[in-house]
JSON list of C-alpha atoms in Angstrom, two decimals:
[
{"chain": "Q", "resi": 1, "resn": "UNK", "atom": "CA", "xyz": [49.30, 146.63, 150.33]},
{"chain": "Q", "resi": 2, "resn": "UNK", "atom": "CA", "xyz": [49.39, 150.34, 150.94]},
{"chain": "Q", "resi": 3, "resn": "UNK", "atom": "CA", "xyz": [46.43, 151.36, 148.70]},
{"chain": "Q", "resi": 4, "resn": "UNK", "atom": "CA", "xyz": [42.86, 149.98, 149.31]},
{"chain": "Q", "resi": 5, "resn": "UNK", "atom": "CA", "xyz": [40.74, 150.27, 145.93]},
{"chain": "Q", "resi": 6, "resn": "UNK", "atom": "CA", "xyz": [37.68, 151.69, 145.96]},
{"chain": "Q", "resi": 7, "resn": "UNK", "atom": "CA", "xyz": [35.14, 148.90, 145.56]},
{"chain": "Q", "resi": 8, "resn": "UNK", "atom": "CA", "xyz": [31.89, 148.99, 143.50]},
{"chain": "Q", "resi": 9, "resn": "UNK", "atom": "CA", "xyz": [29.10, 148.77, 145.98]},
{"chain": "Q", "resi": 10, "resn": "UNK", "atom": "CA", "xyz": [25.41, 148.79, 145.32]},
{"chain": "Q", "resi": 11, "resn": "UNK", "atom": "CA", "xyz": [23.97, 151.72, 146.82]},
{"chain": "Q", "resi": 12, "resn": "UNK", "atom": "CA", "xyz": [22.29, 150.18, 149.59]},
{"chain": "Q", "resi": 13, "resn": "UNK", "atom": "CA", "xyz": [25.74, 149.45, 151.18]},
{"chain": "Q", "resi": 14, "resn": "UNK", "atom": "CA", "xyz": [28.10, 152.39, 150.10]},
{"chain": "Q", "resi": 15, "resn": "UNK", "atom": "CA", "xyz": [28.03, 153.91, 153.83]},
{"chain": "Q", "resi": 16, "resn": "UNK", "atom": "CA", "xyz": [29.17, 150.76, 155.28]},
{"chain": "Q", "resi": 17, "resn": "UNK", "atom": "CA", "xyz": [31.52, 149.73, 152.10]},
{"chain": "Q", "resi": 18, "resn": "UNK", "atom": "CA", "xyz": [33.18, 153.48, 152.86]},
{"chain": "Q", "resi": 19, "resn": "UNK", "atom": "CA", "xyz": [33.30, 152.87, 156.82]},
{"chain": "Q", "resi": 20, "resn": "UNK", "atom": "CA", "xyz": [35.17, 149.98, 156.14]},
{"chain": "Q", "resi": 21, "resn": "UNK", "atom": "CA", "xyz": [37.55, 151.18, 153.49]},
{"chain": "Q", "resi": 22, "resn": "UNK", "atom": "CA", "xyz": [38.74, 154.43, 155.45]},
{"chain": "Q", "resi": 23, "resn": "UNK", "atom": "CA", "xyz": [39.03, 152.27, 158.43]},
{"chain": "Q", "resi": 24, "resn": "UNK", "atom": "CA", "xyz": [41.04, 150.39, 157.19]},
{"chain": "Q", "resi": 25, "resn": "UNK", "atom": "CA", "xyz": [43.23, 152.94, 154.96]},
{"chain": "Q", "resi": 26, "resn": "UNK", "atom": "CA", "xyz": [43.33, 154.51, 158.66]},
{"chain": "Q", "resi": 27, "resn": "UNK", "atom": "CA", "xyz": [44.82, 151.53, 160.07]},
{"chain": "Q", "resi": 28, "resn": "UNK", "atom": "CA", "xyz": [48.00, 151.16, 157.16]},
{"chain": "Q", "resi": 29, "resn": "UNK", "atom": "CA", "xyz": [48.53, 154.75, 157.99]},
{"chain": "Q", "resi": 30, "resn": "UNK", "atom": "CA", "xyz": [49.52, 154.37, 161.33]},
{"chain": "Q", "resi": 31, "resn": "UNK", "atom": "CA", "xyz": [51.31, 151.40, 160.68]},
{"chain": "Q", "resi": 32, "resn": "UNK", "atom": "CA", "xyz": [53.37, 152.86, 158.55]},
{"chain": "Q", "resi": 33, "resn": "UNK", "atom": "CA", "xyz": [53.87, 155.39, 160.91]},
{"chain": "Q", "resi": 34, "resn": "UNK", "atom": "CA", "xyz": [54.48, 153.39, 163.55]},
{"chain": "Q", "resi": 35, "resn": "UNK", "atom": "CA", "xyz": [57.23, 151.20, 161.37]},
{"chain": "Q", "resi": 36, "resn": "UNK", "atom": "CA", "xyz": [59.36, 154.42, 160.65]},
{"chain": "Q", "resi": 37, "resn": "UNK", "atom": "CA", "xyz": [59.38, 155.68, 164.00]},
{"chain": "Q", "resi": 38, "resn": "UNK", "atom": "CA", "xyz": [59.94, 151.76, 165.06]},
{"chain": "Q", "resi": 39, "resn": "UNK", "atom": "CA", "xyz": [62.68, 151.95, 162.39]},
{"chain": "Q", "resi": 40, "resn": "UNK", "atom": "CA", "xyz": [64.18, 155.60, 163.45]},
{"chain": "Q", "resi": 41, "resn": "UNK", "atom": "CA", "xyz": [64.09, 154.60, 166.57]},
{"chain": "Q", "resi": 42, "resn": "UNK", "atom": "CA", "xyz": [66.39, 151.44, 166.42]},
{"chain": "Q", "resi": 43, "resn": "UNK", "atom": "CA", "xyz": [68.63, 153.62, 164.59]},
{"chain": "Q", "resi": 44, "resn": "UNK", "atom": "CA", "xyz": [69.47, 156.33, 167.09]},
{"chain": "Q", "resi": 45, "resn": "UNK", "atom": "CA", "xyz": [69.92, 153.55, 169.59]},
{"chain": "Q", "resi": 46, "resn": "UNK", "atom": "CA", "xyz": [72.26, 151.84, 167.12]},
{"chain": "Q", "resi": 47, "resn": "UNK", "atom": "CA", "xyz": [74.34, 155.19, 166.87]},
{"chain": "Q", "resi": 48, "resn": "UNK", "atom": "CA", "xyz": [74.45, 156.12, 170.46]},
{"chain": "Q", "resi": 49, "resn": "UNK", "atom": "CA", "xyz": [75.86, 152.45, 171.76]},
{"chain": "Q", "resi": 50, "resn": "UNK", "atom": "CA", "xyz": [79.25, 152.94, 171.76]},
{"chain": "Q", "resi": 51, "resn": "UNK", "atom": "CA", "xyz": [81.48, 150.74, 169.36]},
{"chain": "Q", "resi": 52, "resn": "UNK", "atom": "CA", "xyz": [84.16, 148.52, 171.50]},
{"chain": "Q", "resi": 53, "resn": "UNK", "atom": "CA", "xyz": [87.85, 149.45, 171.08]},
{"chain": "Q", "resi": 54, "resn": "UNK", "atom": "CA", "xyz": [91.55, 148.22, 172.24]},
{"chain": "Q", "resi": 55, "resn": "UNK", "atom": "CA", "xyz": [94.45, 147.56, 170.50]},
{"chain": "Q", "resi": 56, "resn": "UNK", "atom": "CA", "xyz": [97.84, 146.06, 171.59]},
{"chain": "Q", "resi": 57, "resn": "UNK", "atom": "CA", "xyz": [101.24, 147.31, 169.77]},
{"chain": "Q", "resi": 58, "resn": "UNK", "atom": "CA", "xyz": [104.77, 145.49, 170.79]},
{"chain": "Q", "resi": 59, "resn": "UNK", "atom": "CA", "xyz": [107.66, 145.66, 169.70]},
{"chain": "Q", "resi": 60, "resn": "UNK", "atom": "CA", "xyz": [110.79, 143.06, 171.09]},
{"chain": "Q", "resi": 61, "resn": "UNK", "atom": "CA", "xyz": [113.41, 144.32, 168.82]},
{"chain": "Q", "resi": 62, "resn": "UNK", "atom": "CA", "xyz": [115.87, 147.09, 169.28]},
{"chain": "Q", "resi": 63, "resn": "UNK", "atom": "CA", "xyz": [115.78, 149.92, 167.72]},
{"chain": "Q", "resi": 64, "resn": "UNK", "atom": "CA", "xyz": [117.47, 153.88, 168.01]},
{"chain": "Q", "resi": 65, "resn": "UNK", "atom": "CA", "xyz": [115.18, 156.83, 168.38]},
{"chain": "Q", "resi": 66, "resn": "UNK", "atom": "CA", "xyz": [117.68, 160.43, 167.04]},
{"chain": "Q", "resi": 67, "resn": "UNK", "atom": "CA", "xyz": [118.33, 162.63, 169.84]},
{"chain": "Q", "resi": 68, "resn": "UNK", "atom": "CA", "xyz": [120.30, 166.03, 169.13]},
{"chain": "Q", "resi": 69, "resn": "UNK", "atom": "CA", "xyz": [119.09, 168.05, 172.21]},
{"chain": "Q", "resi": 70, "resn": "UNK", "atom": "CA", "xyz": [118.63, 166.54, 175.70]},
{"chain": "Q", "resi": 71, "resn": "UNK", "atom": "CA", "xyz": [115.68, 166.74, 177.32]},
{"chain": "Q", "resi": 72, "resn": "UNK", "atom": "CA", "xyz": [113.59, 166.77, 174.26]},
{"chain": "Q", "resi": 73, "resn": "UNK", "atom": "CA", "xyz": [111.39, 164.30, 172.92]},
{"chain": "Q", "resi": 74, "resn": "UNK", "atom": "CA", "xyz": [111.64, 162.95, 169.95]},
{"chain": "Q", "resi": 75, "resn": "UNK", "atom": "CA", "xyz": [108.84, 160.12, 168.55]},
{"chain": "Q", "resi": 76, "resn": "UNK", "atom": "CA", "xyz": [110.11, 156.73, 169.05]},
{"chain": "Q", "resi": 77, "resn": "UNK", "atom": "CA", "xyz": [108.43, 156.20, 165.10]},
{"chain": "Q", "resi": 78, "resn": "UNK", "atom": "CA", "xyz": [109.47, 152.80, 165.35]},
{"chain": "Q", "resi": 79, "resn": "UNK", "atom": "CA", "xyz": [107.07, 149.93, 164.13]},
{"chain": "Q", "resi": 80, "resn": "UNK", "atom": "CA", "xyz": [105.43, 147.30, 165.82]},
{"chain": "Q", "resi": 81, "resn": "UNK", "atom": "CA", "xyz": [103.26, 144.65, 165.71]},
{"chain": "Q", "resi": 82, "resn": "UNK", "atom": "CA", "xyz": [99.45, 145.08, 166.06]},
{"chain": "Q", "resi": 83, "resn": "UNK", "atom": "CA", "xyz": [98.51, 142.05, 167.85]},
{"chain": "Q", "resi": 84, "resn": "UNK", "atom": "CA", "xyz": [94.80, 140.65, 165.39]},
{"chain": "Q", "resi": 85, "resn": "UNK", "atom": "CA", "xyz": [93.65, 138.54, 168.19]},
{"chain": "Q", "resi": 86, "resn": "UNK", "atom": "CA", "xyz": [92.75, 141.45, 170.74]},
{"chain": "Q", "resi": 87, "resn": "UNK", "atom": "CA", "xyz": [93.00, 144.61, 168.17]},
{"chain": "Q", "resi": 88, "resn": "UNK", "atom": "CA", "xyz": [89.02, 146.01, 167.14]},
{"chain": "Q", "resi": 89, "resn": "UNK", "atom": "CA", "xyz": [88.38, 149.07, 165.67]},
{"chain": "Q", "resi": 90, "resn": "UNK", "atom": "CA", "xyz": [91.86, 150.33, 166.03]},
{"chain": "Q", "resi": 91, "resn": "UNK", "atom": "CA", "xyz": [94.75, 150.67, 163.82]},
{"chain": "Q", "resi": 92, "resn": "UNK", "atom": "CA", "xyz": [98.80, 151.04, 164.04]},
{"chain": "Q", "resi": 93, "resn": "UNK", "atom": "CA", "xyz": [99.40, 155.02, 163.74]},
{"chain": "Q", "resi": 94, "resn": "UNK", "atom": "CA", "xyz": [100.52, 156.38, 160.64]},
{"chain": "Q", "resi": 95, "resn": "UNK", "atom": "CA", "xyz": [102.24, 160.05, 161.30]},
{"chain": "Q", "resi": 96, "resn": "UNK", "atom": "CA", "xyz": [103.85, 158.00, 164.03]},
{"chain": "Q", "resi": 97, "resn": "UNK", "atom": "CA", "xyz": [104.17, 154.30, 163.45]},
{"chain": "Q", "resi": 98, "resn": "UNK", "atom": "CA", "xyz": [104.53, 153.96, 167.81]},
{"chain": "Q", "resi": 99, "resn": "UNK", "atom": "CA", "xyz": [100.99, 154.82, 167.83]},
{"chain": "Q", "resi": 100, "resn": "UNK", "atom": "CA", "xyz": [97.11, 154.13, 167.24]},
{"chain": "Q", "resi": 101, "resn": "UNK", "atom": "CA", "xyz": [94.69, 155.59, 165.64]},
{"chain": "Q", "resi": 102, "resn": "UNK", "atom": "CA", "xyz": [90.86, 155.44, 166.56]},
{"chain": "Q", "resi": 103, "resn": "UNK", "atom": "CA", "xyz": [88.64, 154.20, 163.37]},
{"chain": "Q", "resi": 104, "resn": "UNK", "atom": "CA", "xyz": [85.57, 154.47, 164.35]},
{"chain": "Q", "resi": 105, "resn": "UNK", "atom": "CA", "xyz": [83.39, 157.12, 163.48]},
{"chain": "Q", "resi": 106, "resn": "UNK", "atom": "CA", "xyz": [82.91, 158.11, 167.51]},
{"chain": "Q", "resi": 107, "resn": "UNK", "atom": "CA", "xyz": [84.56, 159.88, 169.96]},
{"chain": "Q", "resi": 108, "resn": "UNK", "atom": "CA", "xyz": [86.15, 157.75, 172.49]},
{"chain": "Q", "resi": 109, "resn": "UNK", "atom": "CA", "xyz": [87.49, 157.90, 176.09]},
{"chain": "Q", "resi": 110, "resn": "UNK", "atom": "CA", "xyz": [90.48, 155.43, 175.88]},
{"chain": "Q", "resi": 111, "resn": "UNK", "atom": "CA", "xyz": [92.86, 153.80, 178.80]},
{"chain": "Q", "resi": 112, "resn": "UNK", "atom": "CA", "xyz": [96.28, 154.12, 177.32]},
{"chain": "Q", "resi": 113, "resn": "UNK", "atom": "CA", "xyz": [99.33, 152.47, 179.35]},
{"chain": "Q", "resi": 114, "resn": "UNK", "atom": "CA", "xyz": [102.45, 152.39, 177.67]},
{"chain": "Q", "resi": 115, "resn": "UNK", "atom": "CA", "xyz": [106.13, 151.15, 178.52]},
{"chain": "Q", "resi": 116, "resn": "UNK", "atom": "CA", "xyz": [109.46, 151.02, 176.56]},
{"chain": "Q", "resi": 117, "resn": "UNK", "atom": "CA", "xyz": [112.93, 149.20, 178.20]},
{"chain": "Q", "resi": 118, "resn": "UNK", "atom": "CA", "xyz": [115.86, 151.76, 176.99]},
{"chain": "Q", "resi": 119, "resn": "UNK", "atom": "CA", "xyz": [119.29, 153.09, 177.65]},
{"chain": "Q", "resi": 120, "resn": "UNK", "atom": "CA", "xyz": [120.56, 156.54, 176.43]},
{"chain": "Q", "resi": 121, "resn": "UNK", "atom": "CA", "xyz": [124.52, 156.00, 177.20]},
{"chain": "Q", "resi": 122, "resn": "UNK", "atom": "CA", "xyz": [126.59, 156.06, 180.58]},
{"chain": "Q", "resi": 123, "resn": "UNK", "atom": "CA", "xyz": [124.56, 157.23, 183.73]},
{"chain": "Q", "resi": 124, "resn": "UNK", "atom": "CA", "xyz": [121.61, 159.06, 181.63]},
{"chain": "Q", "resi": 125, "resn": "UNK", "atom": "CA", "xyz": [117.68, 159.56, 182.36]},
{"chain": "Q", "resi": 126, "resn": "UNK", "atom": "CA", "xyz": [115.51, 158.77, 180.06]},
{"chain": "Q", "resi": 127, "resn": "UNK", "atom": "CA", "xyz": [112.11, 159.71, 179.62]},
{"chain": "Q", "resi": 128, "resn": "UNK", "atom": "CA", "xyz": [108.61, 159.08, 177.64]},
{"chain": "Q", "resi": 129, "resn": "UNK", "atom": "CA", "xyz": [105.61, 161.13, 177.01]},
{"chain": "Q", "resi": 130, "resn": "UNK", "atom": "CA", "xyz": [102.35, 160.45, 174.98]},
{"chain": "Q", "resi": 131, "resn": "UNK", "atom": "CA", "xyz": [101.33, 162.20, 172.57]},
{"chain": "Q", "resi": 132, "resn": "UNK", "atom": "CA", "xyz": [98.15, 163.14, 170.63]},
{"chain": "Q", "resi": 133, "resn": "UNK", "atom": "CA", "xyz": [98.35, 164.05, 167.10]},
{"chain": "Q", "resi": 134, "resn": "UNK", "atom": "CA", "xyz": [101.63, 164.73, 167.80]},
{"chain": "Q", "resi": 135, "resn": "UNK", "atom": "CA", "xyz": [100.82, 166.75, 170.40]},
{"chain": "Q", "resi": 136, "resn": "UNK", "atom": "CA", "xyz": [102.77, 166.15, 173.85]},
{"chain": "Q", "resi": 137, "resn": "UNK", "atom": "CA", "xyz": [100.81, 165.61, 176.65]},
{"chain": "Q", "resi": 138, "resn": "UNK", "atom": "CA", "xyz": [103.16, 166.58, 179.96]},
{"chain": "Q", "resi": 139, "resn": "UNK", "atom": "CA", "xyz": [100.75, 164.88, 182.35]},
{"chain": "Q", "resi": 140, "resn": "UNK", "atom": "CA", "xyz": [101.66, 161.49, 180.87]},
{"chain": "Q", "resi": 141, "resn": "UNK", "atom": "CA", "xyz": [105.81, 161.79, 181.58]},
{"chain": "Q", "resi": 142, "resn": "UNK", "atom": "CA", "xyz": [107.68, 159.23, 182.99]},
{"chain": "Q", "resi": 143, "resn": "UNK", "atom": "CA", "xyz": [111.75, 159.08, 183.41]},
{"chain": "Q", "resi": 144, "resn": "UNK", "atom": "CA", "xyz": [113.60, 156.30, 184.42]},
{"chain": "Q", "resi": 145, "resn": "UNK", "atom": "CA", "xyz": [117.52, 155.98, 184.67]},
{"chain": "Q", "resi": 146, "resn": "UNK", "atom": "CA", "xyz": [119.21, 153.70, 182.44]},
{"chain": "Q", "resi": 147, "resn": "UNK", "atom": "CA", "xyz": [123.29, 153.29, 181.85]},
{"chain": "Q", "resi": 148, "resn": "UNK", "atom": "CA", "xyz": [125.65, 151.70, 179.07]},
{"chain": "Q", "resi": 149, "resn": "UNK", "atom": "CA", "xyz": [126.84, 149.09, 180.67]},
{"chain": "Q", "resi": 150, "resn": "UNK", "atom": "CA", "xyz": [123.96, 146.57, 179.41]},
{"chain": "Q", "resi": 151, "resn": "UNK", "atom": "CA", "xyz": [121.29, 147.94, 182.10]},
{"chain": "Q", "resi": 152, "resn": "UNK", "atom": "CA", "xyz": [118.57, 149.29, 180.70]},
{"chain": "Q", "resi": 153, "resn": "UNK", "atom": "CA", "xyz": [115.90, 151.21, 182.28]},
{"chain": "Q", "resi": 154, "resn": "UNK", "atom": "CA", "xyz": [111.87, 150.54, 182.21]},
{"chain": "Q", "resi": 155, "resn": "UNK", "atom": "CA", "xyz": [109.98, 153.56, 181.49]},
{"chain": "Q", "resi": 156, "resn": "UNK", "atom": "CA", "xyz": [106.20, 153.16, 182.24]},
{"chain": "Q", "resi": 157, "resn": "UNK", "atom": "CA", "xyz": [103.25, 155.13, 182.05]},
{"chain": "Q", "resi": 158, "resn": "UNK", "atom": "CA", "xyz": [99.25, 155.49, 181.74]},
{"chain": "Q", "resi": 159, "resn": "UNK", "atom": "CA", "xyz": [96.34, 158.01, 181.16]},
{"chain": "Q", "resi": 160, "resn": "UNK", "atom": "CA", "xyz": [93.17, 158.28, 180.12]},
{"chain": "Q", "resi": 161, "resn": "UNK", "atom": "CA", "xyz": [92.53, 160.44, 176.55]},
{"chain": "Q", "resi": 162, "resn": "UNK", "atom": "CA", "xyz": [89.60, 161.32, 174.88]},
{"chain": "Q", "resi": 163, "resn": "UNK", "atom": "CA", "xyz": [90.16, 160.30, 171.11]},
{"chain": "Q", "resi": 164, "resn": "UNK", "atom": "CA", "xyz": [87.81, 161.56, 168.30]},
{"chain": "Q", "resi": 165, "resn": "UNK", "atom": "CA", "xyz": [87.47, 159.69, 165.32]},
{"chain": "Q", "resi": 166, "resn": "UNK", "atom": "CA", "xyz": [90.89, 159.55, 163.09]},
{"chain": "Q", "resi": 167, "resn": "UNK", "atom": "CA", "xyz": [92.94, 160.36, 166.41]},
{"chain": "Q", "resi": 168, "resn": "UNK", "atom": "CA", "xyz": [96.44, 159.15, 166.62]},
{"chain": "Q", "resi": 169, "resn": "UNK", "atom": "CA", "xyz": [98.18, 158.94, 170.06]},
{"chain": "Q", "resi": 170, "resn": "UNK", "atom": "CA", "xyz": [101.97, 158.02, 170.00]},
{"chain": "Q", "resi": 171, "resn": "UNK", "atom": "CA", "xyz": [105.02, 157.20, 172.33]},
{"chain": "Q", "resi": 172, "resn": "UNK", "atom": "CA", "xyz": [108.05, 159.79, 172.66]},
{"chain": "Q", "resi": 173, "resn": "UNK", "atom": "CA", "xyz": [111.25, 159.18, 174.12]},
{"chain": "Q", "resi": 174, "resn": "UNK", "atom": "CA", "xyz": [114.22, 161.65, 175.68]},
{"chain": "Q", "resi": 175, "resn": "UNK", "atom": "CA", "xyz": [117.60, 161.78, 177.01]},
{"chain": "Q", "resi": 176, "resn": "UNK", "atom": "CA", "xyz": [117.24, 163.34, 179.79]},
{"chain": "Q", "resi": 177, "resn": "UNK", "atom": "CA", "xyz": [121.08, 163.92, 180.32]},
{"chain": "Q", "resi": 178, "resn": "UNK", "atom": "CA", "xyz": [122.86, 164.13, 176.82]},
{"chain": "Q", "resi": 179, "resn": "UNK", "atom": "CA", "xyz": [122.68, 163.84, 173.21]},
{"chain": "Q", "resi": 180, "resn": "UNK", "atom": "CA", "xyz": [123.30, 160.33, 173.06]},
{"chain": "Q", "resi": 181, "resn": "UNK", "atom": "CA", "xyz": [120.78, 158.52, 170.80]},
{"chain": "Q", "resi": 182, "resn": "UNK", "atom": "CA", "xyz": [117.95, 156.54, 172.76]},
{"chain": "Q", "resi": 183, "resn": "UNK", "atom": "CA", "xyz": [118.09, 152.64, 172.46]},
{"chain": "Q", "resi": 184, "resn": "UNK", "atom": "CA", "xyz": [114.81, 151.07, 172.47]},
{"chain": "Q", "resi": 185, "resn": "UNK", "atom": "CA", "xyz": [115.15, 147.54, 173.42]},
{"chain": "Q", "resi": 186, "resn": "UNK", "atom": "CA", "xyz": [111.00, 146.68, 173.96]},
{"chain": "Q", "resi": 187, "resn": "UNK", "atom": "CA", "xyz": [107.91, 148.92, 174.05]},
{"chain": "Q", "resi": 188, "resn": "UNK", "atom": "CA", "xyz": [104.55, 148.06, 174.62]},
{"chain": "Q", "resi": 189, "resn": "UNK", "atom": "CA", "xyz": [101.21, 150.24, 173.82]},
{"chain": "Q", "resi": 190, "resn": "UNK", "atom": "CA", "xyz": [98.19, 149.58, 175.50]},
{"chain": "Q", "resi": 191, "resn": "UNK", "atom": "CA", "xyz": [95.34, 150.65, 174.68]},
{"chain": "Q", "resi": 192, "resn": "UNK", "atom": "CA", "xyz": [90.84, 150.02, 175.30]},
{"chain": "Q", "resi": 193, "resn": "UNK", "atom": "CA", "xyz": [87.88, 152.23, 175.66]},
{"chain": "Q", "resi": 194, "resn": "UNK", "atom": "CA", "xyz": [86.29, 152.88, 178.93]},
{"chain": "Q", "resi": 195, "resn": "UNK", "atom": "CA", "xyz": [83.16, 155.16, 177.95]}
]
C-alpha cells in the first residue's frame, strides 16, 4: 500500500492521528527509494559481470582453399562443425564460415589458438594468419612446410584479440612458394574469453 488515507479523527487526537500518518507515509517513501536503488543497483552489477564465452570449430575433412598469387592469403571459408557441448555465447562465422563470431552484447578479450594440417604441392610453405573482420592480423602468422608426396604440414598458431560484440575472427591460409591451391586436410579453431 503506497497511499495512507487520511483517517477521521476526533479532534482531541488529530496531532497524534497526523504524527502517525506522515510517519508512516515517510517510511513507504524511503522504501521505495531504497527498492529502486536496491533494484538499479543489482542491475549495473548484472551488466558489468562479464558473460562466459568459448567455442570449438573442427573440421576432419579435406577441403581446397583458391590460391592465384603466392604468398597471399586467401580465407580458408571452409565449414566446420561447432562443437554444442563446449560452444556458449558464440557462433560459426558468417563472412567467413572458418570463423566465430562473438554474440554477446560485450566486448570481449578472447584466447584464440588455431591449427590447420595442409599441403600446397611439391616442396612448398604454407602459411596461416587470423583475421578480424576480415582483417589480417600479421602478429598471428605461422608457416610450416608441407610437400605432395602425402606429407602434410601442421600449421599452428595463438593470440589474444579483443572482440566487440558481432566480431568475426577467421583462419587464412597461403602458399608460400607457388600458385598451387592449398589442401586443407584438418583445422581446428579455438577459442574462450579471458577478461
Amino acid at each position: 500500500m503506497t497511499n495512507i488515507p487520511d483517517p477521521y479523527l476526533s479532534p482531541p487526537s488529530q496531532p497524534w492521528g497526523r504524527w502517525v500518518t506522515t510517519t508512516l507515509r515517510n517510511y513507504l517513501a524511503k522504501r521505495q527509494e531504497y527498492d529502486l536503488g536496491t533494484y538499479n543497483a543489482i542491475k549495473q552489477i548484472n551488466l558489468a559481470v562479464p558473460q562466459p564465452m568459448r567455442a570449438v570449430l573442427w573440421r576432419q575433412t579435406t577441403g581446397t582453399v583458391a590460391v592465384t598469387t603466392a604468398g597471399v592469403y586467401y580465407p580458408i571459408n571452409l565449414a566446420g562443425t561447432l562443437d554444442p557441448d563446449t560452444t556458449f555465447n558464440m557462433a560459426a562465422g558468417t563472412t567467413n564460415v572458418t570463423g566465430l563470431i562473438n554474440t554477446t552484447n560485450q566486448a570481449r578479450t578472447m584466447v584464440f589458438i588455431a591449427s590447420y594440417d595442409g599441403e600446397a604441392g611439391f616442396a612448398s610453405g604454407i602459411g596461416l594468419k587470423l583475421a578480424l573482420n576480415g582483417t589480417l592480423i600479421d602478429a598471428t602468422e605461422c608457416n610450416s612446410f608441407a610437400s605432395s608426396i602425402g606429407l602434410v604440414g601442421k600449421t599452428m598458431t595463438q593470440f589474444i584479440i579483443r572482440m566487440e560484440p558481432e566480431d568475426e575472427v577467421s583462419m587464412w591460409a597461403a602458399n608460400l612458394s607457388t600458385t598451387t591451391d592449398v589442401t586443407v586436410e584438418r583445422f581446428k579453431l579455438l577459442a574462450h574469453a579471458v577478461q
